[in-house]
XYZ file of C-alpha atoms in Angstrom:
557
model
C 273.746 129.989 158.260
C 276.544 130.756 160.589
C 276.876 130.371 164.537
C 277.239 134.405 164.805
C 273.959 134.772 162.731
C 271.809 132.467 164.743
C 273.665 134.133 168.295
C 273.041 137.680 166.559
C 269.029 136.327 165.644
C 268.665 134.835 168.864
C 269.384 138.444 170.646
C 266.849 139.914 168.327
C 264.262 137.751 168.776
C 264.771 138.176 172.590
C 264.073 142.319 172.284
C 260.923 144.231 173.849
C 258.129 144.535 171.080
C 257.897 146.553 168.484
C 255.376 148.451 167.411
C 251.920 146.595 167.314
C 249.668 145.390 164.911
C 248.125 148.973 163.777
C 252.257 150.165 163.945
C 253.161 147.295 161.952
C 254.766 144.466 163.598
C 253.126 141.733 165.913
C 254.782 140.029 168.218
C 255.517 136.760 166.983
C 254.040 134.991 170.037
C 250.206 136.641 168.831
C 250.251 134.437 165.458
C 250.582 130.694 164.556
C 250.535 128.206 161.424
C 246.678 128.444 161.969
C 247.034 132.274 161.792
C 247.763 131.950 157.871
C 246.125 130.778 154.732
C 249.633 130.066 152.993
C 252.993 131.062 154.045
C 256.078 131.284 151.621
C 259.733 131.912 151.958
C 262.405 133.280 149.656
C 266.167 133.928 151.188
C 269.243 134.798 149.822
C 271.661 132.728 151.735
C 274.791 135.220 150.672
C 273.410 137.389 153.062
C 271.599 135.729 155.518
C 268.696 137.410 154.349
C 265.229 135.371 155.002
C 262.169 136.885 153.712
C 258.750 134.743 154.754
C 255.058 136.415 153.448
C 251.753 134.815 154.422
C 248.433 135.513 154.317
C 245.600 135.371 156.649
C 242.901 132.590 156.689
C 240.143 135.242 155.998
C 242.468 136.323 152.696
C 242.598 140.068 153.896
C 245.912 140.754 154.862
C 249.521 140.007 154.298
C 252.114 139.743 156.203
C 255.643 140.192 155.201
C 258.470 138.983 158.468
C 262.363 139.413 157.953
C 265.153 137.336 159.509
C 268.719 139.463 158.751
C 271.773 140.054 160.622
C 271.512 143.100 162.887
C 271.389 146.428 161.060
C 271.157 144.886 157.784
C 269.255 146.609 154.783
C 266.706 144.558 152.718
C 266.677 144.675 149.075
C 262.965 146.022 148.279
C 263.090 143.804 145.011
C 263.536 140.881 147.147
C 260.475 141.688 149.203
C 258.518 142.113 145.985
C 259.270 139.350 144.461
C 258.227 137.499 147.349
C 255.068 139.420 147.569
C 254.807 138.341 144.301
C 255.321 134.622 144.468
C 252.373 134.865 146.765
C 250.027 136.581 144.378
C 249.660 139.484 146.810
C 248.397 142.774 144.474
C 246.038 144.230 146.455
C 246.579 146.470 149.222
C 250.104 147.136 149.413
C 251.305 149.698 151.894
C 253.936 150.733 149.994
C 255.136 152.602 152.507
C 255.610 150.174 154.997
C 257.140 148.031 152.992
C 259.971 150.742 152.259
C 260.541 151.083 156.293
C 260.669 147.367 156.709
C 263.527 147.041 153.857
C 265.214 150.011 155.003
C 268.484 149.052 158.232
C 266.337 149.646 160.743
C 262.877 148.080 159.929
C 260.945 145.367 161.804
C 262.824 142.465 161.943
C 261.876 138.835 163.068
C 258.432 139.502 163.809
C 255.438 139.711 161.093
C 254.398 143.081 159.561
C 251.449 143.590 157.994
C 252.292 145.302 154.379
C 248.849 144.637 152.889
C 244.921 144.957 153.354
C 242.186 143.773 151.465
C 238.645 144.975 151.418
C 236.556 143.136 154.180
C 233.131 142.171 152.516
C 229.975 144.119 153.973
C 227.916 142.227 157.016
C 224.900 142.545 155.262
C 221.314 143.940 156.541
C 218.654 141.254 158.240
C 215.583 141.055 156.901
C 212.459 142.217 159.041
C 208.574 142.507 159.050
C 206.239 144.786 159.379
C 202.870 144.238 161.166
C 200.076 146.497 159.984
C 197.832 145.357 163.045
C 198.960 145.266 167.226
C 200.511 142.167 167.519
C 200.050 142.661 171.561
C 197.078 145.225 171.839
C 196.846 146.964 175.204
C 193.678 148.797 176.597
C 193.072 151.882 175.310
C 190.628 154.569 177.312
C 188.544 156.477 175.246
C 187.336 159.952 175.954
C 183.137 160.778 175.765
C 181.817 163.658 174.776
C 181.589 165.464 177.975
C 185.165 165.213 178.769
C 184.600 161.751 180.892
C 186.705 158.589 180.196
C 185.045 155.767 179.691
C 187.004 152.547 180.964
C 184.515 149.747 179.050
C 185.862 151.158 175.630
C 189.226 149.752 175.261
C 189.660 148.480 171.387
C 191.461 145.423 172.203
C 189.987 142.966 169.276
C 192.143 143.582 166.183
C 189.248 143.372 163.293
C 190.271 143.306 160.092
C 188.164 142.920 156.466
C 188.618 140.584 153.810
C 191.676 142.014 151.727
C 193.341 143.644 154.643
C 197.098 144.381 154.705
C 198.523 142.408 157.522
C 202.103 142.201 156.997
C 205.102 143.084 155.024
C 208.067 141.259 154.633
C 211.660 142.927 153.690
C 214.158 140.885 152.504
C 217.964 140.542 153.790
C 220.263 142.315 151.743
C 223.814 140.973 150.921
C 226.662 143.220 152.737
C 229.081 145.050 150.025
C 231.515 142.755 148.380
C 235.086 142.939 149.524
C 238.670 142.064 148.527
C 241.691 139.891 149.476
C 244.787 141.222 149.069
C 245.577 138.495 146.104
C 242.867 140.349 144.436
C 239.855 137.916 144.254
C 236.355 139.277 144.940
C 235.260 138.025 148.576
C 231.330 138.317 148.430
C 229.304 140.055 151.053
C 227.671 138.123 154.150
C 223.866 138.493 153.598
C 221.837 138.996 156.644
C 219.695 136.563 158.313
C 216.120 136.548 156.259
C 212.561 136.969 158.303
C 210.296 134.361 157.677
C 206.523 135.589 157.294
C 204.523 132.657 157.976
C 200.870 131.796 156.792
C 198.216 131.251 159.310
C 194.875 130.646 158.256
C 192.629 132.845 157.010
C 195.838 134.614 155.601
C 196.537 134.976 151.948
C 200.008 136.104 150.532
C 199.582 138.625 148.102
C 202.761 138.271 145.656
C 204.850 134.729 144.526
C 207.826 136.166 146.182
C 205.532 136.284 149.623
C 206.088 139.835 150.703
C 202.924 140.796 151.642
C 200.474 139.286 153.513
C 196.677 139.842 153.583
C 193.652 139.365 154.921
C 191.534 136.118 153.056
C 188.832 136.824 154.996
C 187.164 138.992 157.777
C 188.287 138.548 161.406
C 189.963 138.877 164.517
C 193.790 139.250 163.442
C 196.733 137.190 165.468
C 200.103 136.784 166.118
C 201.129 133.335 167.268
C 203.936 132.929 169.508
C 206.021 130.666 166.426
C 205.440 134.052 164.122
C 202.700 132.919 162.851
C 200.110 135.409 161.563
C 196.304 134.152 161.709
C 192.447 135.783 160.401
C 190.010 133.736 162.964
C 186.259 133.883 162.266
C 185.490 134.305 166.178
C 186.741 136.370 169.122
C 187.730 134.371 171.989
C 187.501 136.080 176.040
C 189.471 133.596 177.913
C 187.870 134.841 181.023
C 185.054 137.259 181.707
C 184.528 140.169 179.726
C 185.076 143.229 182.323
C 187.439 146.313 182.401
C 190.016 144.396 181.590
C 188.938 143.213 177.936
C 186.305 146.627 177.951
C 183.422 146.280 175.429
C 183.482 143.672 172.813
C 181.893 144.433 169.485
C 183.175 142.270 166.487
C 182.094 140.906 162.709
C 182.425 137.629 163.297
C 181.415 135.079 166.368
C 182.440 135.826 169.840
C 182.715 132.930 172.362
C 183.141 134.241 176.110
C 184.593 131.542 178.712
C 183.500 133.772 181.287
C 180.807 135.814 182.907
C 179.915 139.585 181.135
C 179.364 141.710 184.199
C 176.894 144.554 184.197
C 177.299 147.313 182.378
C 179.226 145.947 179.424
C 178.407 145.242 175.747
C 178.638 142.234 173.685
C 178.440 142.669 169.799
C 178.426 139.826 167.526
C 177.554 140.027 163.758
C 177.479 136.254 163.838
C 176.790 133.632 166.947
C 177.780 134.396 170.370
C 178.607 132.048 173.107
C 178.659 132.865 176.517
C 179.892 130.153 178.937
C 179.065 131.892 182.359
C 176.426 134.591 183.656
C 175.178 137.452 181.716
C 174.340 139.895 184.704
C 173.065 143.919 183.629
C 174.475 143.488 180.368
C 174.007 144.506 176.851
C 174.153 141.428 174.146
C 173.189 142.624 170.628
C 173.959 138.836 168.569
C 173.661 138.663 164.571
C 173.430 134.926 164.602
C 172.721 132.178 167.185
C 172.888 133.322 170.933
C 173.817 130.868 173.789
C 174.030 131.481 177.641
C 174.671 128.786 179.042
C 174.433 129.971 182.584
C 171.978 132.247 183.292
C 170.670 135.988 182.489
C 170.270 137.796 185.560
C 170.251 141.059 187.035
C 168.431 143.749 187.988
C 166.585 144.517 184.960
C 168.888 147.096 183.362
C 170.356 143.838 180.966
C 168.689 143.478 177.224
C 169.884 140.977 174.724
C 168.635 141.409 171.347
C 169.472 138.043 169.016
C 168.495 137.851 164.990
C 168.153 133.880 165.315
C 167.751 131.555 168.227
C 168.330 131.759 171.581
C 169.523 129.771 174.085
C 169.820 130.673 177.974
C 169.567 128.849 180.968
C 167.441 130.854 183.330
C 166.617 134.517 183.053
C 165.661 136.778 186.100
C 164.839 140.234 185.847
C 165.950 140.911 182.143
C 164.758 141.535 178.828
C 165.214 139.536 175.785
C 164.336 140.102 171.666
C 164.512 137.133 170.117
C 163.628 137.417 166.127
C 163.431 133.784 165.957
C 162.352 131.029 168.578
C 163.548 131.388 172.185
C 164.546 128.230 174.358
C 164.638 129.576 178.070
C 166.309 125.907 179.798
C 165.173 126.200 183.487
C 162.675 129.083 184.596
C 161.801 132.976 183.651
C 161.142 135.052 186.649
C 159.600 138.831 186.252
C 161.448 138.299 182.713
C 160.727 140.357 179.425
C 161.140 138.253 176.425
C 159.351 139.047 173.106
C 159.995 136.423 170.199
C 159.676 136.024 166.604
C 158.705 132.720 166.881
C 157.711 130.404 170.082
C 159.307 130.358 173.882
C 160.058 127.077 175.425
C 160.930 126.814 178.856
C 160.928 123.080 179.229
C 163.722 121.905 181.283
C 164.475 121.557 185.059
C 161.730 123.687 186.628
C 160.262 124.500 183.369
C 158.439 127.851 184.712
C 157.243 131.518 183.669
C 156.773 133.175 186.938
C 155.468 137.149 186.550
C 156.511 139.569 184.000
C 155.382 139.415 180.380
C 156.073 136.905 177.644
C 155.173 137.402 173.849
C 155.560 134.970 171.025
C 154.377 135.270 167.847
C 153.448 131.644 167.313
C 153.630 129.647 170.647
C 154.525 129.412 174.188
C 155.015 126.046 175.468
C 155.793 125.507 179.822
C 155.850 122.987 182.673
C 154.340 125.746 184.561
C 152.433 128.562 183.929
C 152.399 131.210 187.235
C 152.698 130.098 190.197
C 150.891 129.046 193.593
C 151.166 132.501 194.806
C 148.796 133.326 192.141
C 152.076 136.018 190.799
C 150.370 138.017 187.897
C 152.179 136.543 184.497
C 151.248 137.983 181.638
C 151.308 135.517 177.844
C 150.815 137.212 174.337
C 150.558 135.137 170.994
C 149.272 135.598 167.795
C 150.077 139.287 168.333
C 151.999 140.643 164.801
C 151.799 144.755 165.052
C 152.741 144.906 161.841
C 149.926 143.270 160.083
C 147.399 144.720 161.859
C 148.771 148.334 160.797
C 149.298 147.255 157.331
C 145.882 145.475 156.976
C 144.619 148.753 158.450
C 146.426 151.427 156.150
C 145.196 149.224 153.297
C 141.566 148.910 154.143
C 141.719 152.989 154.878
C 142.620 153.714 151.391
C 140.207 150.951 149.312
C 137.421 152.358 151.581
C 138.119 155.592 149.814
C 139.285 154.246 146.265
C 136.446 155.599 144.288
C 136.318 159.151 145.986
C 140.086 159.276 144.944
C 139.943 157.934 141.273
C 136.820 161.637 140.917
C 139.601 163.729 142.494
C 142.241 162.545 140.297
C 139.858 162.588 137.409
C 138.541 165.864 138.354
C 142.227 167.442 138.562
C 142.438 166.120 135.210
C 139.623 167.940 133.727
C 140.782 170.712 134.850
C 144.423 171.166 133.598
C 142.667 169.762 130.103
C 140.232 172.486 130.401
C 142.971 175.200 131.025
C 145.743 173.795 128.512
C 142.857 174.182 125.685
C 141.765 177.268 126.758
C 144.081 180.193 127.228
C 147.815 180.145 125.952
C 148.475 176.316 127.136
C 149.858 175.123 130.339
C 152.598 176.355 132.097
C 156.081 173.602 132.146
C 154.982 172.845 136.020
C 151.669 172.387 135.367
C 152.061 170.309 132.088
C 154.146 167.772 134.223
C 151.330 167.426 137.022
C 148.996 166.217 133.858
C 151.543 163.814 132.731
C 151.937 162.487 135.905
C 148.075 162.130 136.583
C 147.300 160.943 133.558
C 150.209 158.315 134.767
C 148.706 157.524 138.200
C 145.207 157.030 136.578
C 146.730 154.630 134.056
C 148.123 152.857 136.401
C 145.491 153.646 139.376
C 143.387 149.924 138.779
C 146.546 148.058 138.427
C 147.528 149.687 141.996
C 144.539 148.886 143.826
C 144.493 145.257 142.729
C 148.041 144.969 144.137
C 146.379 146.809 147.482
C 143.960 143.865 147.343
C 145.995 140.903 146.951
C 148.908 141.825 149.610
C 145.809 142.623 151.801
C 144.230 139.410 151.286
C 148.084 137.408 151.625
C 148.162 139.703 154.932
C 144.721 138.518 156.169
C 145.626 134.299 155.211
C 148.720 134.687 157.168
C 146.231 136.016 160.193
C 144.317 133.424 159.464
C 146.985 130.730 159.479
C 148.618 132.565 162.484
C 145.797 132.136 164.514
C 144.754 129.020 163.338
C 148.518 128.061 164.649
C 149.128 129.969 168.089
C 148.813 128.513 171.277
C 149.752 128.791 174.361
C 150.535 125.153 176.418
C 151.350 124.285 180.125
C 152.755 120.476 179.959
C 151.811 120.498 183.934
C 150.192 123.477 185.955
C 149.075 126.926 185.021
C 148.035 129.039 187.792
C 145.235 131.669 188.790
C 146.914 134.699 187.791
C 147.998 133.942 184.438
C 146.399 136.219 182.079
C 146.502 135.271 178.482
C 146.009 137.526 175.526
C 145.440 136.224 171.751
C 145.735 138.652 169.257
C 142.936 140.943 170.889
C 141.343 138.486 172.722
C 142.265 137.945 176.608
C 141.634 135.068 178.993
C 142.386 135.583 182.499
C 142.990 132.087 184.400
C 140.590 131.915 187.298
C 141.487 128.608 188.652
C 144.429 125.371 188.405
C 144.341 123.790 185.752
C 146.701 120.798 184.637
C 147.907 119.852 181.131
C 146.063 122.106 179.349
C 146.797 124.669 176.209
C 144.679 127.498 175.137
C 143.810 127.821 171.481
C 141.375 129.602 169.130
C 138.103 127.791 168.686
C 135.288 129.157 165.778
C 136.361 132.686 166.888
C 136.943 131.744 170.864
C 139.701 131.245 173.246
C 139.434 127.803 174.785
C 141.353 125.726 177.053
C 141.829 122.139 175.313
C 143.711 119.100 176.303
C 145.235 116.901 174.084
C 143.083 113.473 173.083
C 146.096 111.595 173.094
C 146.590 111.362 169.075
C 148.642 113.609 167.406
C 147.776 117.544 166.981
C 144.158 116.707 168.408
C 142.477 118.372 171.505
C 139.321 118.674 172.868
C 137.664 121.151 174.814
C 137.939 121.410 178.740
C 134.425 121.870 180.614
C 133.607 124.722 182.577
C 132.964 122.350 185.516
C 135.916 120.011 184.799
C 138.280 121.927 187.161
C 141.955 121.571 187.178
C 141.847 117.785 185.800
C 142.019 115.837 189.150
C 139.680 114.067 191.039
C 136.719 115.615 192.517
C 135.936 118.215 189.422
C 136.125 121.158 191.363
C 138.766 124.191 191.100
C 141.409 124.096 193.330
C 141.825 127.385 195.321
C 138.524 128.712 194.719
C 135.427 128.313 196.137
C 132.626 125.610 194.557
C 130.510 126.889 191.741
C 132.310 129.793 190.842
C 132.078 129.897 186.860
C 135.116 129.931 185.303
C 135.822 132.981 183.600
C 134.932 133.561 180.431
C 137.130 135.415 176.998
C 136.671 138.921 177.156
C 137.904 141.237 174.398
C 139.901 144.472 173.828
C 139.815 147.126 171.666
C 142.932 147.885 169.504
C 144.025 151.070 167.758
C 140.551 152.038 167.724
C 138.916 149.225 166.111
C 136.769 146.376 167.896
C 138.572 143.531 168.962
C 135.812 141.244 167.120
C 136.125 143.012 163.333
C 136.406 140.754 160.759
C 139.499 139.708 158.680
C 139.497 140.711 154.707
């Protein structure tokens, strides 16, 4: 290359910018060797004609940059065959290429003459929760047009089988093209992970959906991860903020349960602080283990044990046994089986208690003489049944001449005139079914009447009612349909049924064995006499209460 080529170059190269990158030509400054993939050159040294193509790193777009004299014209076949040295097919502006060939076209910087097809970005993947991953307190509307804040629907319960999530996957973007006419692939998108907690199942091998495995309170763990839980947890207490709680499952409370607010479990609840005018319906195990208290408007209602510190002014339905820790003041507690209250204090102070098989106490009353009021032995149920079934084998003969009679008569009319109408033709079959069947009837009457009366038996035989240290004037205890009212102290001492009688007994010292307690022993201490009450004064003796009618003293079938 000549001196005046390089001088006439060097001028060029010096010029104001052409037109940019969407124009064409880029300023050679903009690009470098790391710019391009591959750069070639073909020149024709006759000339002083220098054509250099390269290609971007990313493959999608060529560049084409022409060193000539000023003014000088560019054969097109030169530029072609250059293009084609490179492998550059795809994308040509053909047009562009014709201006940068022609006298006046771009010269010395690089022009872009071809574009591929830049590959699609591709779509993330994402999933879809078919439960509130952060539930918020909802208010509920009543029927009279009120709001009412305790009914918020904050637990997310779900059943076995439950759809809890779906899972789309990424999707690959649209496949491009470099200008050299290779395929570029599409960028997929960033996939969503769905992960298994447990009590989760997925549904499918390729993990789209995920369900429920079993029934629960659903979750959404800060890592993603989605979780079934068999129990409701209320980190603190269980007021307007968390509104009623009523779930299939167990509930544990690390707070109190103010007053006015429900608590449904179908399985165990747990309640770490106070339970003050509160509902508590529990399907399983109850435990309280501070106290129950209030002003009497709170009722808990359990299906198996229950377990509560102290309980003040409140109600409690226990279907099975009842452990009260500490003390039950003007308490309500009715249970299935027996009430202990055999810790700390260990006291039944006023109100009413009612077991069916025992009630066991450090204290019974107190020295105040507070009227307290114990039931055992006391099954409603039995009573009524043993009573409907008595009522009808009482009358079982009279009934067998009706029905027989009945039947003599719709014989005597089907033989008589034209026959029996289709109504009355189905009475006959069905009394000549109930007679068939009348003897087998009123033996089952008999033996579920005398299973009734064994388990009376055995109840009695059982019940008892048991004050490990002091039971008080005031006290007034009824057994089945007997009642003893405590007339003076007495210490260590139980009441049972004896032949027939209520007694007071205290244990002999070998297992399951009492004996009877004089009527002049007194409370136990020295000196004989009843404490609080003045000297000879008999204590008092059973006395005995009618029932639905019947005498308190009828005997058992």
């Amino acid at each position: 290359m000549d001196r005046g080529y390089e001088e006439n170059q060097s001028s060029y190269e010096g010029e104001e910018r052409l037109p940019d990158h969407e124009g064409g030509a880029i300023p050679s400054g903009e690009l470098t060797e790391e710019d391009f993939l591959s750069t070639s050159e073909l020149s024709d040294s006759s000339r002083n004609i220098r054509v250099m193509v390269s290609i971007s790193t990313d493959a999608l777009e060529a560049f084409v940059t022409i060193r000539t004299p000023p003014r000088t014209p560019v054969p097109r076949e030169m530029v072609d065959e250059a293009l084609k040295n490179e492998g550059i097919t795809y994308g040509l502006d053909e047009e562009k290429i014709d201006q940068l060939c022609q006298r006046n076209g771009t010269r010395g910087h690089p022009v872009v003459v071809a574009k591929g097809e830049r590959p699609g970005t591709g779509v993330h993947g994402r999933i879809d929760y078919h439960f509130e991953v952060d539930p918020r307190p909802k208010t509920v509307p009543t029927g009279d047009g009120r709001v009412d804040y305790r009914e918020t629907g904050v637990i997310q319960q779900v059943k076995e089988g439950d759809l809890l999530a779906v899972r789309t996957p990424a999707k690959r973007g649209d496949e491009g093209m470099s200008v050299t006419g290779i395929p570029i692939k599409g960028k997929s998108g960033k996939e969503a992970v769905l992960m298994r907690g447990s009590g989760t199942v997925f549904a499918d091998e390729e993990k789209f959906e995920l369900r429920a495995s079993i029934s629960g309170c659903a979750k959404l763990h800060k890592n993603g991860e989605v979780e079934v839980t068999g129990e409701f947890i209320v980190e603190g207490d269980v007021n307007y903020s968390t509104g009623n709680i009523r779930f299939d499952g167990t509930v544990i409370v690390r707070g109190d349960v103010k007053s006015g607010f429900v608590v449904v479990g179908s399985k165990d609840i747990e309640i770490k602080g106070i339970v003050e005018d509160a509902r508590i319906h529990c399907g399983g195990n109850l435990l309280v283990r501070g106290g129950f208290v209030g002003s009497g408007k709170g009722v808990c209602k359990v299906v198996g044990e229950t377990h509560i510190r102290f309980l003040e002014n409140q109600t409690v339905f226990g279907n099975g046994d009842v452990y009260i820790a500490e003390e039950i003041v003007h308490g309500n507690v009715v249970s299935g089986g027996k009430v202990y209250v055999k810790f700390g204090k260990g006291a039944i102070i006023g109100g009413q208690v009612i077991a069916r098989k025992a009630i066991e106490a450090k204290i019974l009353g107190n020295i105040h003489y507070l009227k307290t009021k114990l039931q055992v032995a006391k099954v409603p149920w039995i009573d009524e049944m043993l009573d409907s079934i008595e009522k009808v084998l009482d009358v079982r003969e009279s009934m067998r001449e009706r029905i027989q009679t009945a039947v003599n008569f719709f014989v005597e009319q089907k033989y008589k005139s034209e026959g029996l109408s289709g109504e009355n033709e189905a009475h006959l079959t069905n009394l000549y079914r109930f007679l068939g069947n009348y003897d087998k009837w009123l033996s089952l009457l008999a033996e579920k009447q005398e299973a009734l009366t064994e388990e009376r038996r055995k109840l009695d035989k059982e019940a008892y009612v048991k004050a490990e240290h002091q039971i008080y004037p005031g006290v007034v205890i009824e057994f089945d349909n007997l009642i003893k009212q405590i007339d003076h102290e007495q210490q260590r001492v139980a009441l049972k049924l004896v032949d027939g009688n209520l007694q007071l007994v205290r244990p002999t010292g070998f297992e399951g064995e009492f004996r009877p307690v004089a009527e002049d022993e007194g409370d136990g201490r020295s000196g004989g006499k009843p404490a609080g009450k003045p000297a000879g004064k008999p204590a008092g003796k059973p006395a005995r209460k009618a029932v639905g009618g019947r005498s308190a003293g009828r005997s058992r079938r």
